[in-house]
Tab-separated table of C-alpha atoms in Angstrom:
chain	number	residue	atom	x	y	z
A	5	MET	CA	49.467	6.061	-0.049
A	6	GLU	CA	47.333	7.945	2.480
A	7	ALA	CA	48.908	9.770	5.417
A	8	TRP	CA	47.431	10.070	8.874
A	9	THR	CA	44.998	12.826	9.868
A	10	GLY	CA	46.285	15.732	11.963
A	11	ARG	CA	44.741	18.485	14.041
A	12	GLU	CA	44.833	21.815	12.236
A	13	PRO	CA	46.941	24.408	14.120
A	14	THR	CA	45.202	27.572	15.289
A	15	ARG	CA	46.200	30.966	13.926
A	16	LEU	CA	47.894	32.814	16.801
A	17	PRO	CA	47.898	36.576	17.405
A	18	ASP	CA	50.484	38.477	15.388
A	19	PRO	CA	53.288	39.959	17.489
A	20	GLN	CA	54.169	43.609	17.772
A	21	GLY	CA	57.022	44.374	15.384
A	22	PRO	CA	58.843	42.251	12.782
A	23	ARG	CA	59.107	38.475	13.035
A	24	ALA	CA	62.423	36.660	13.069
A	25	PRO	CA	62.796	34.064	10.277
A	26	LEU	CA	63.276	30.415	11.144
A	27	ARG	CA	66.999	29.713	11.398
A	28	LEU	CA	68.289	26.149	11.072
A	29	PHE	CA	71.681	24.455	11.053
A	30	ASP	CA	72.609	23.540	7.489
A	31	THR	CA	74.909	20.508	7.393
A	32	ALA	CA	76.258	21.468	3.957
A	33	ALA	CA	77.175	24.990	5.076
A	34	GLY	CA	78.283	23.902	8.545
A	35	ARG	CA	76.407	26.726	10.271
A	36	VAL	CA	73.003	28.031	11.302
A	37	ARG	CA	71.359	30.004	8.490
A	38	ALA	CA	67.978	31.649	8.022
A	39	THR	CA	65.472	29.747	5.926
A	40	GLN	CA	64.001	31.924	3.193
A	41	PRO	CA	60.914	30.209	1.812
A	42	GLY	CA	58.501	31.846	-0.575
A	43	PRO	CA	54.769	31.920	0.081
A	44	THR	CA	54.909	28.106	0.180
A	45	ALA	CA	57.722	26.504	2.174
A	46	ARG	CA	58.830	23.171	0.693
A	47	MET	CA	60.185	20.338	2.849
A	48	TYR	CA	61.144	16.719	2.177
A	49	VAL	CA	61.783	14.421	5.144
A	50	CYS	CA	62.948	10.878	4.510
A	51	GLY	CA	60.483	8.343	5.873
A	52	ILE	CA	60.730	4.918	7.438
A	53	THR	CA	61.601	1.535	6.028
A	54	PRO	CA	58.549	-0.186	7.532
A	55	TYR	CA	59.785	-3.258	9.306
A	56	ASP	CA	60.166	-2.103	12.907
A	57	ALA	CA	58.266	1.125	13.591
A	58	THR	CA	58.086	3.451	15.486
A	59	HIS	CA	61.032	3.674	17.886
A	60	LEU	CA	61.953	6.847	19.745
A	61	GLY	CA	64.736	7.656	17.286
A	62	HIS	CA	62.118	7.825	14.541
A	63	ALA	CA	59.793	9.843	16.763
A	64	ALA	CA	62.490	12.374	17.702
A	65	THR	CA	63.203	13.060	14.024
A	66	TYR	CA	59.592	13.507	12.945
A	67	VAL	CA	58.716	15.628	15.985
A	68	ALA	CA	61.694	17.887	15.184
A	69	PHE	CA	60.562	18.472	11.599
A	70	ASP	CA	57.024	18.922	12.858
A	71	LEU	CA	58.380	21.958	14.721
A	72	VAL	CA	59.761	23.266	11.418
A	73	HIS	CA	56.347	22.740	9.829
A	74	ARG	CA	54.579	24.544	12.701
A	75	ALA	CA	57.060	27.430	12.811
A	76	TRP	CA	56.602	28.101	9.095
A	77	LEU	CA	52.815	27.985	9.408
A	78	ASP	CA	53.005	30.443	12.292
A	79	LEU	CA	55.125	32.732	10.111
A	80	GLY	CA	52.320	32.776	7.543
A	81	HIS	CA	53.715	30.328	4.976
A	82	ALA	CA	51.785	27.513	3.394
A	83	VAL	CA	53.839	24.312	3.741
A	84	HIS	CA	54.264	21.618	1.102
A	85	TYR	CA	55.621	18.680	3.087
A	86	VAL	CA	56.596	15.446	1.327
A	87	GLN	CA	57.604	12.169	2.975
A	88	ASN	CA	58.359	8.771	1.485
A	89	VAL	CA	57.956	5.220	2.746
A	90	THR	CA	60.648	2.778	1.610
A	91	ASP	CA	58.209	-0.106	1.302
A	92	VAL	CA	60.603	-2.323	-0.631
A	93	ASP	CA	64.272	-2.593	0.345
A	94	ASP	CA	66.790	-5.150	1.588
A	95	PRO	CA	66.198	-4.678	5.352
A	96	LEU	CA	62.437	-5.113	4.917
A	97	LEU	CA	62.885	-8.239	2.809
A	98	GLU	CA	65.375	-9.681	5.282
A	99	ARG	CA	62.969	-9.110	8.186
A	100	ALA	CA	60.123	-10.708	6.232
A	101	VAL	CA	62.202	-13.838	5.623
A	102	ALA	CA	63.363	-13.961	9.261
A	103	THR	CA	59.800	-13.725	10.595
A	104	GLY	CA	58.109	-15.823	7.906
A	105	ARG	CA	55.818	-12.969	6.870
A	106	ASP	CA	54.947	-11.748	3.412
A	107	TRP	CA	56.980	-8.573	2.829
A	108	ARG	CA	53.937	-6.678	1.564
A	109	GLU	CA	51.880	-7.526	4.639
A	110	LEU	CA	54.787	-6.588	6.920
A	111	ALA	CA	55.202	-3.241	5.153
A	112	ARG	CA	51.468	-2.463	5.345
A	113	ALA	CA	51.241	-3.337	9.038
A	114	GLU	CA	54.300	-1.334	10.075
A	115	THR	CA	53.313	1.657	7.926
A	116	ALA	CA	49.876	1.666	9.570
A	117	LEU	CA	51.432	1.484	13.035
A	118	PHE	CA	53.764	4.366	12.189
A	119	ALA	CA	50.785	6.461	11.070
A	120	GLU	CA	48.958	5.707	14.335
A	121	ASP	CA	52.007	6.768	16.331
A	122	MET	CA	52.448	9.986	14.355
A	123	ALA	CA	48.782	10.898	14.822
A	124	ALA	CA	49.028	10.168	18.549
A	125	LEU	CA	52.116	12.392	18.837
A	126	ASP	CA	50.309	15.190	16.961
A	127	VAL	CA	52.793	15.262	14.096
A	128	LEU	CA	51.212	17.182	11.229
A	129	PRO	CA	50.851	14.887	8.191
A	130	PRO	CA	52.696	15.381	4.896
A	131	GLN	CA	50.762	16.672	1.920
A	132	ASP	CA	52.320	13.940	-0.235
A	133	TYR	CA	53.053	10.548	1.324
A	134	ILE	CA	54.634	8.328	-1.317
A	135	GLY	CA	55.737	4.706	-1.212
A	136	ALA	CA	58.765	3.377	-3.059
A	137	VAL	CA	56.667	0.812	-4.917
A	138	GLU	CA	54.256	3.413	-6.284
A	139	SER	CA	57.198	5.592	-7.335
A	140	ILE	CA	58.796	2.933	-9.576
A	141	PRO	CA	57.534	4.459	-12.876
A	142	SER	CA	58.968	7.801	-11.817
A	143	VAL	CA	62.274	6.219	-10.800
A	144	VAL	CA	62.560	4.645	-14.248
A	145	GLY	CA	62.076	8.056	-15.852
A	146	TRP	CA	64.749	9.709	-13.732
A	147	VAL	CA	67.211	6.863	-14.353
A	148	ARG	CA	66.631	7.404	-18.070
A	149	ARG	CA	67.485	11.096	-17.632
A	150	LEU	CA	70.686	10.164	-15.820
A	151	GLU	CA	71.517	7.777	-18.655
A	152	ALA	CA	70.996	10.580	-21.145
A	153	ALA	CA	73.462	12.656	-19.128
A	154	GLY	CA	76.055	9.872	-19.396
A	155	ALA	CA	76.052	9.230	-15.642
A	156	VAL	CA	74.910	5.576	-15.609
A	157	TYR	CA	76.841	2.388	-16.231
A	158	GLN	CA	76.144	-1.310	-15.770
A	159	VAL	CA	77.746	-3.993	-13.667
A	160	ASP	CA	76.274	-7.255	-14.900
A	161	GLU	CA	72.586	-6.297	-15.248
A	162	ASP	CA	72.572	-3.751	-12.429
A	163	ARG	CA	72.754	-0.011	-13.113
A	164	TYR	CA	75.023	2.324	-11.114
A	165	PHE	CA	75.226	6.083	-10.826
A	166	ASP	CA	78.598	7.706	-11.449
A	167	ALA	CA	78.487	9.638	-8.157
A	168	ALA	CA	82.203	10.151	-7.840
A	169	GLY	CA	82.187	11.972	-11.182
A	170	ALA	CA	79.190	14.172	-10.359
A	171	PRO	CA	79.784	17.912	-9.902
A	172	GLY	CA	79.675	18.896	-6.252
A	173	PHE	CA	79.752	15.329	-4.931
A	174	GLY	CA	80.732	15.418	-1.265
A	175	SER	CA	79.379	18.910	-0.618
A	176	VAL	CA	76.467	17.843	1.612
A	177	ALA	CA	78.183	15.820	4.332
A	178	ASN	CA	81.659	17.309	3.714
A	179	LEU	CA	83.472	14.116	4.644
A	180	PRO	CA	86.924	12.940	3.522
A	181	GLU	CA	86.852	10.074	1.055
A	182	ALA	CA	88.204	7.527	3.539
A	183	ALA	CA	85.335	8.295	5.907
A	184	MET	CA	82.821	8.121	3.051
A	185	ARG	CA	84.076	4.675	2.056
A	186	ALA	CA	83.799	3.329	5.589
A	187	ILE	CA	80.311	4.743	6.132
A	188	PHE	CA	79.108	3.636	2.698
A	189	ALA	CA	79.957	0.035	3.575
A	190	GLU	CA	78.065	0.311	6.883
A	191	ARG	CA	74.936	1.947	5.425
A	192	GLY	CA	73.814	-0.154	2.522
A	193	GLY	CA	76.605	0.490	0.027
A	194	ASP	CA	78.787	-2.014	-1.816
A	195	PRO	CA	82.181	-0.285	-2.176
A	196	ASP	CA	84.050	-3.527	-2.870
A	197	ARG	CA	81.900	-4.865	-5.710
A	198	PRO	CA	84.087	-5.771	-8.681
A	199	GLY	CA	83.347	-3.891	-11.883
A	200	LYS	CA	82.356	-0.589	-10.329
A	201	ARG	CA	84.085	2.526	-11.604
A	202	HIS	CA	84.415	3.944	-8.110
A	203	PRO	CA	83.743	2.358	-4.690
A	204	LEU	CA	81.276	5.135	-3.770
A	205	ASP	CA	79.013	4.783	-6.809
A	206	PRO	CA	75.506	3.771	-5.636
A	207	LEU	CA	73.086	1.274	-7.120
A	208	LEU	CA	70.306	2.875	-9.178
A	209	TRP	CA	68.463	-0.180	-10.432
A	210	GLN	CA	68.899	-3.742	-9.200
A	211	ALA	CA	68.108	-6.561	-11.585
A	212	GLU	CA	65.882	-9.337	-10.291
A	213	ARG	CA	67.296	-11.578	-7.591
A	214	PRO	CA	65.971	-15.056	-6.779
A	215	ASP	CA	62.975	-15.020	-4.411
A	216	GLU	CA	62.858	-11.212	-4.293
A	217	PRO	CA	60.180	-8.877	-5.667
A	218	ALA	CA	60.770	-7.297	-9.061
A	219	TRP	CA	58.823	-5.225	-11.576
A	220	ASP	CA	58.811	-5.217	-15.375
A	221	THR	CA	60.034	-1.841	-16.644
A	222	GLU	CA	62.030	-0.284	-19.464
A	223	LEU	CA	65.100	-0.894	-17.301
A	224	GLY	CA	64.399	-4.610	-17.108
A	225	HIS	CA	62.878	-6.830	-14.415
A	226	GLY	CA	64.060	-5.451	-11.070
A	227	ARG	CA	63.581	-2.776	-8.434
A	228	PRO	CA	65.007	0.634	-7.484
A	229	GLY	CA	68.044	1.340	-5.401
A	230	TRP	CA	67.509	3.255	-2.179
A	231	HIS	CA	68.767	6.763	-3.026
A	232	ILE	CA	67.072	7.236	-6.384
A	233	GLU	CA	63.684	6.625	-4.759
A	234	CYS	CA	63.916	9.818	-2.688
A	235	THR	CA	65.500	11.773	-5.536
A	236	ALA	CA	62.575	10.921	-7.801
A	237	ILE	CA	59.851	11.618	-5.234
A	238	ALA	CA	61.365	14.941	-4.161
A	239	LEU	CA	61.852	16.151	-7.745
A	240	ASP	CA	58.364	15.065	-8.797
A	241	HIS	CA	56.587	16.806	-5.933
A	242	LEU	CA	58.856	19.702	-4.928
A	243	GLY	CA	61.266	20.368	-7.772
A	244	MET	CA	64.826	21.597	-7.297
A	245	ALA	CA	65.960	24.097	-4.674
A	246	PHE	CA	63.271	23.229	-2.141
A	247	ASP	CA	63.757	24.670	1.323
A	248	VAL	CA	64.653	21.759	3.617
A	249	GLN	CA	65.867	18.208	3.079
A	250	GLY	CA	65.540	16.507	6.458
A	251	GLY	CA	66.298	13.306	8.295
A	252	GLY	CA	68.523	11.782	10.940
A	253	SER	CA	72.232	12.569	10.986
A	254	ASP	CA	72.922	9.037	9.729
A	255	LEU	CA	71.310	10.052	6.419
A	256	ALA	CA	73.705	12.914	5.643
A	257	PHE	CA	75.970	10.338	4.043
A	258	PRO	CA	75.401	8.407	1.919
A	259	HIS	CA	71.686	9.026	1.418
A	260	HIS	CA	71.367	12.804	1.182
A	261	GLU	CA	74.727	13.122	-0.538
A	262	MET	CA	73.651	10.666	-3.248
A	263	CYS	CA	70.172	12.170	-3.645
A	264	ALA	CA	71.628	15.643	-4.169
A	265	ALA	CA	74.242	14.439	-6.661
A	266	GLN	CA	71.667	12.491	-8.692
A	267	ALA	CA	69.304	15.477	-8.783
A	268	ARG	CA	72.013	17.899	-9.897
A	269	VAL	CA	73.073	15.640	-12.757
A	270	ALA	CA	69.521	14.714	-13.820
A	271	THR	CA	68.312	18.325	-13.952
A	272	GLY	CA	71.528	20.180	-14.737
A	273	ARG	CA	70.685	22.539	-11.894
A	274	ALA	CA	71.654	23.211	-8.289
A	275	PRO	CA	71.010	23.141	-5.399
A	276	PHE	CA	68.834	20.135	-4.651
A	277	ALA	CA	67.818	21.707	-1.316
A	278	GLN	CA	68.532	25.071	0.284
A	279	HIS	CA	69.100	23.511	3.731
A	280	PHE	CA	70.191	19.988	4.672
A	281	VAL	CA	68.949	19.566	8.241
A	282	HIS	CA	69.750	16.570	10.417
A	283	THR	CA	68.637	15.367	13.823
A	284	GLY	CA	70.839	13.731	16.426
A	285	MET	CA	70.791	10.058	17.341
A	286	VAL	CA	68.846	8.694	20.312
A	287	GLY	CA	70.564	6.018	22.351
A	288	TYR	CA	69.462	3.391	24.856
A	289	ASP	CA	71.520	1.083	27.071
A	290	GLY	CA	74.743	2.745	25.980
A	291	HIS	CA	74.256	2.522	22.218
A	292	LYS	CA	72.394	4.302	19.428
A	293	MET	CA	68.903	2.851	19.024
A	294	SER	CA	69.057	0.551	16.031
A	295	LYS	CA	67.108	-2.348	14.635
A	296	SER	CA	70.284	-4.393	14.177
A	297	ARG	CA	71.197	-4.049	17.867
A	298	GLY	CA	67.612	-4.474	19.046
A	299	ASN	CA	67.840	-1.778	21.749
A	300	LEU	CA	64.614	-0.076	20.711
A	301	VAL	CA	61.982	1.721	22.745
A	302	PHE	CA	58.731	1.850	20.792
A	303	VAL	CA	56.158	4.625	20.884
A	304	SER	CA	53.368	2.066	20.547
A	305	ALA	CA	54.666	0.110	23.564
A	306	LEU	CA	54.751	3.254	25.698
A	307	ARG	CA	51.232	4.082	24.575
A	308	ARG	CA	50.022	0.571	25.454
A	309	ASP	CA	51.519	1.067	28.918
A	310	GLY	CA	49.285	4.114	29.352
A	311	VAL	CA	51.899	6.826	28.820
A	312	PRO	CA	50.149	9.969	27.509
A	313	PRO	CA	51.423	10.781	24.005
A	314	ALA	CA	51.877	14.406	25.116
A	315	ALA	CA	54.363	13.180	27.743
A	316	ILE	CA	56.299	11.237	25.095
A	317	ARG	CA	56.416	14.358	22.937
A	318	LEU	CA	57.577	16.495	25.867
A	319	ALA	CA	60.331	13.983	26.630
A	320	LEU	CA	61.594	14.339	23.053
A	321	LEU	CA	61.305	18.134	23.051
A	322	ALA	CA	63.413	18.362	26.205
A	323	HIS	CA	66.484	17.615	24.037
A	324	HIS	CA	67.747	19.893	21.284
A	325	TYR	CA	67.042	18.279	17.935
A	326	ARG	CA	70.706	18.244	16.858
A	327	SER	CA	72.044	16.653	20.037
A	328	ASP	CA	72.812	12.967	20.506
A	329	TRP	CA	71.248	11.754	23.727
A	330	GLU	CA	70.264	8.607	25.592
A	331	TRP	CA	66.744	7.697	26.641
A	332	THR	CA	66.355	6.837	30.320
A	333	ASP	CA	63.454	6.323	32.705
A	334	ALA	CA	64.185	9.807	34.035
A	335	ASP	CA	63.250	11.324	30.650
A	336	LEU	CA	59.767	9.896	30.862
A	337	ALA	CA	59.350	10.653	34.560
A	338	GLY	CA	60.409	14.261	34.024
A	339	ALA	CA	58.098	14.693	31.041
A	340	THR	CA	55.148	13.179	32.881
A	341	SER	CA	55.711	15.485	35.847
A	342	ARG	CA	56.026	18.483	33.521
A	343	LEU	CA	52.771	17.573	31.749
A	344	GLU	CA	50.959	17.315	35.098
A	345	ARG	CA	52.213	20.769	36.143
A	346	TRP	CA	51.243	22.289	32.806
A	347	ARG	CA	47.778	20.757	32.981
A	348	ALA	CA	47.276	22.066	36.522
A	349	ALA	CA	48.235	25.599	35.494
A	350	LEU	CA	46.134	25.568	32.338
A	351	ALA	CA	43.103	24.410	34.323
A	352	LEU	CA	43.195	27.587	36.452
A	353	PRO	CA	40.564	30.268	35.768
A	354	GLU	CA	43.253	32.938	35.347
A	355	GLY	CA	46.995	33.359	35.090
A	356	PRO	CA	49.825	35.690	34.102
A	357	ALA	CA	49.564	37.344	30.683
A	358	ALA	CA	50.029	34.950	27.753
A	359	ALA	CA	51.783	37.317	25.321
A	360	PRO	CA	55.268	37.168	26.900
A	361	VAL	CA	55.405	33.372	26.980
A	362	LEU	CA	54.066	33.179	23.426
A	363	GLU	CA	56.833	35.463	22.196
A	364	SER	CA	59.469	33.541	24.174
A	365	VAL	CA	58.378	30.252	22.596
A	366	ARG	CA	58.367	31.806	19.118
A	367	ALA	CA	61.845	33.255	19.627
A	368	ALA	CA	63.227	29.953	20.919
A	369	LEU	CA	61.886	27.967	17.961
A	370	ALA	CA	63.158	30.556	15.469
A	371	ASP	CA	66.634	30.102	16.956
A	372	ASP	CA	67.451	26.704	15.413
A	373	LEU	CA	64.449	24.984	17.038
A	374	ASP	CA	65.591	25.524	20.622
A	375	ALA	CA	62.764	23.443	22.066
A	376	PRO	CA	64.405	23.114	25.529
A	377	ALA	CA	64.389	26.931	25.820
A	378	ALA	CA	60.753	26.987	24.722
A	379	LEU	CA	59.847	24.444	27.409
A	380	ALA	CA	61.738	26.487	30.009
A	381	ALA	CA	59.724	29.592	29.070
A	382	VAL	CA	56.487	27.666	29.535
A	383	ASP	CA	57.752	26.246	32.833
A	384	ALA	CA	58.334	29.784	34.102
A	385	TRP	CA	54.798	30.817	33.161
A	386	VAL	CA	53.396	27.658	34.780
A	387	ALA	CA	55.320	28.310	38.001
A	388	ALA	CA	53.981	31.866	38.141
A	389	ALA	CA	50.438	30.683	37.386
A	390	LEU	CA	50.506	28.003	40.085
A	391	ALA	CA	51.807	30.583	42.586
A	392	SER	CA	49.160	33.136	41.533
A	393	PRO	CA	46.180	32.063	43.685
A	394	GLY	CA	46.172	34.651	46.439
A	395	SER	CA	47.901	37.235	44.232
A	396	PRO	CA	46.039	40.451	43.434
A	397	THR	CA	43.408	39.679	40.792
A	398	SER	CA	44.464	42.757	38.836
A	399	ALA	CA	47.802	41.086	38.106
A	400	LEU	CA	46.127	38.148	36.393
A	401	ASP	CA	44.335	37.613	33.073
A	402	ARG	CA	41.232	35.427	32.953
A	403	GLY	CA	41.881	34.435	29.350
A	404	ALA	CA	45.576	33.634	29.743
A	405	PRO	CA	45.415	29.869	30.485
A	406	GLY	CA	43.339	29.257	27.362
A	407	GLU	CA	45.643	31.418	25.243
A	408	VAL	CA	48.731	29.604	26.493
A	409	ALA	CA	47.100	26.206	25.897
A	410	THR	CA	46.360	27.216	22.298
A	411	ALA	CA	49.944	28.416	21.797
A	412	LEU	CA	51.362	25.139	23.137
A	413	ALA	CA	49.149	23.080	20.858
A	414	THR	CA	49.915	25.245	17.820
A	415	LEU	CA	53.658	25.841	18.176
A	416	LEU	CA	54.860	22.815	20.156
A	417	GLY	CA	52.184	20.271	19.197
A	418	VAL	CA	51.536	19.622	22.889
A	419	HIS	CA	47.841	19.265	23.664
A	420	CYS	CA	47.385	19.410	27.415
A	421	SER	CA	43.646	18.756	27.549
């Protein structure tokens, strides 16, 4: 599967003195910790199930991890970024039936729309962009390794992973079992299925169901469960102990918990990821944006209405990535006004020195991706630049607006031209 094309970030001037590492909140540890990648930083971010893309909840997540990507590049790391597309799963099949569309055509169309939206929002593309369908041979291999470890059992013809018996199970989301059971039932699990060893054990391989797609494999005629797809793709392309496993906070359990448990058992090693990083939920009309509720605001719809993608991105960056927040008309109005002010300042022939604002933006992003603080630092520079006509020319730098524009594009992914 091919990802979208992105604009290559510019190499910015090195600062005076040592650089602070990128610090991120690790859900498993329950605190902000420094990331410590090697020469190549490795990141896996769970992708969409392509049946209703791209709403602002999606966009907020991928813009947040785009900041991680950009911060690491600015620190001098290469970045190996992997993202999946769950192009076969129950919600996609249900939507295909409800709309009378072929599930493959629906998946292709929504995946293409997602890619268009990501390119418009200047989200840097993943190096590996892998669909669930193309990963089926790999999934079969990893299920076989779990079987060899004695961690697989069957209920009828379906295969389950013995998650509850896996070492370290529960250490990602750190939830009590009662909470895990309730959430598992809400998010694709089947805790009450008769024959399971434990209610929290997830499906690894689902045998063929009537009128549903299935593939002939060593495991029989069927298709993968949800969690093993990401486990397989991450292990194939990044290996164990990669730097960041990312996604929305609704993925901490069960998805990231199950992926980590499966990987630990299949490889006999730990950890699956060094950091488990999760974004907050975006709401609308009093509820979290969700396909089931239908309260979605789509990036493509905003773009069709003529909203500049840079304004959409600024509206998302105005909220800290870990916060839950609600989209309102004021978000877009504020972002549009901010973009207009930034453009006016960057169009000036001269302005205040660029170095201080560059260092402020770098420091804010290093501090757990504090994008609102980064925007505030740029706002202060913009205010000074717009007030500068009439100031002594000696106080201004003719190259500063161009330098600031380059920094915004490189670090924040905001292109103001």
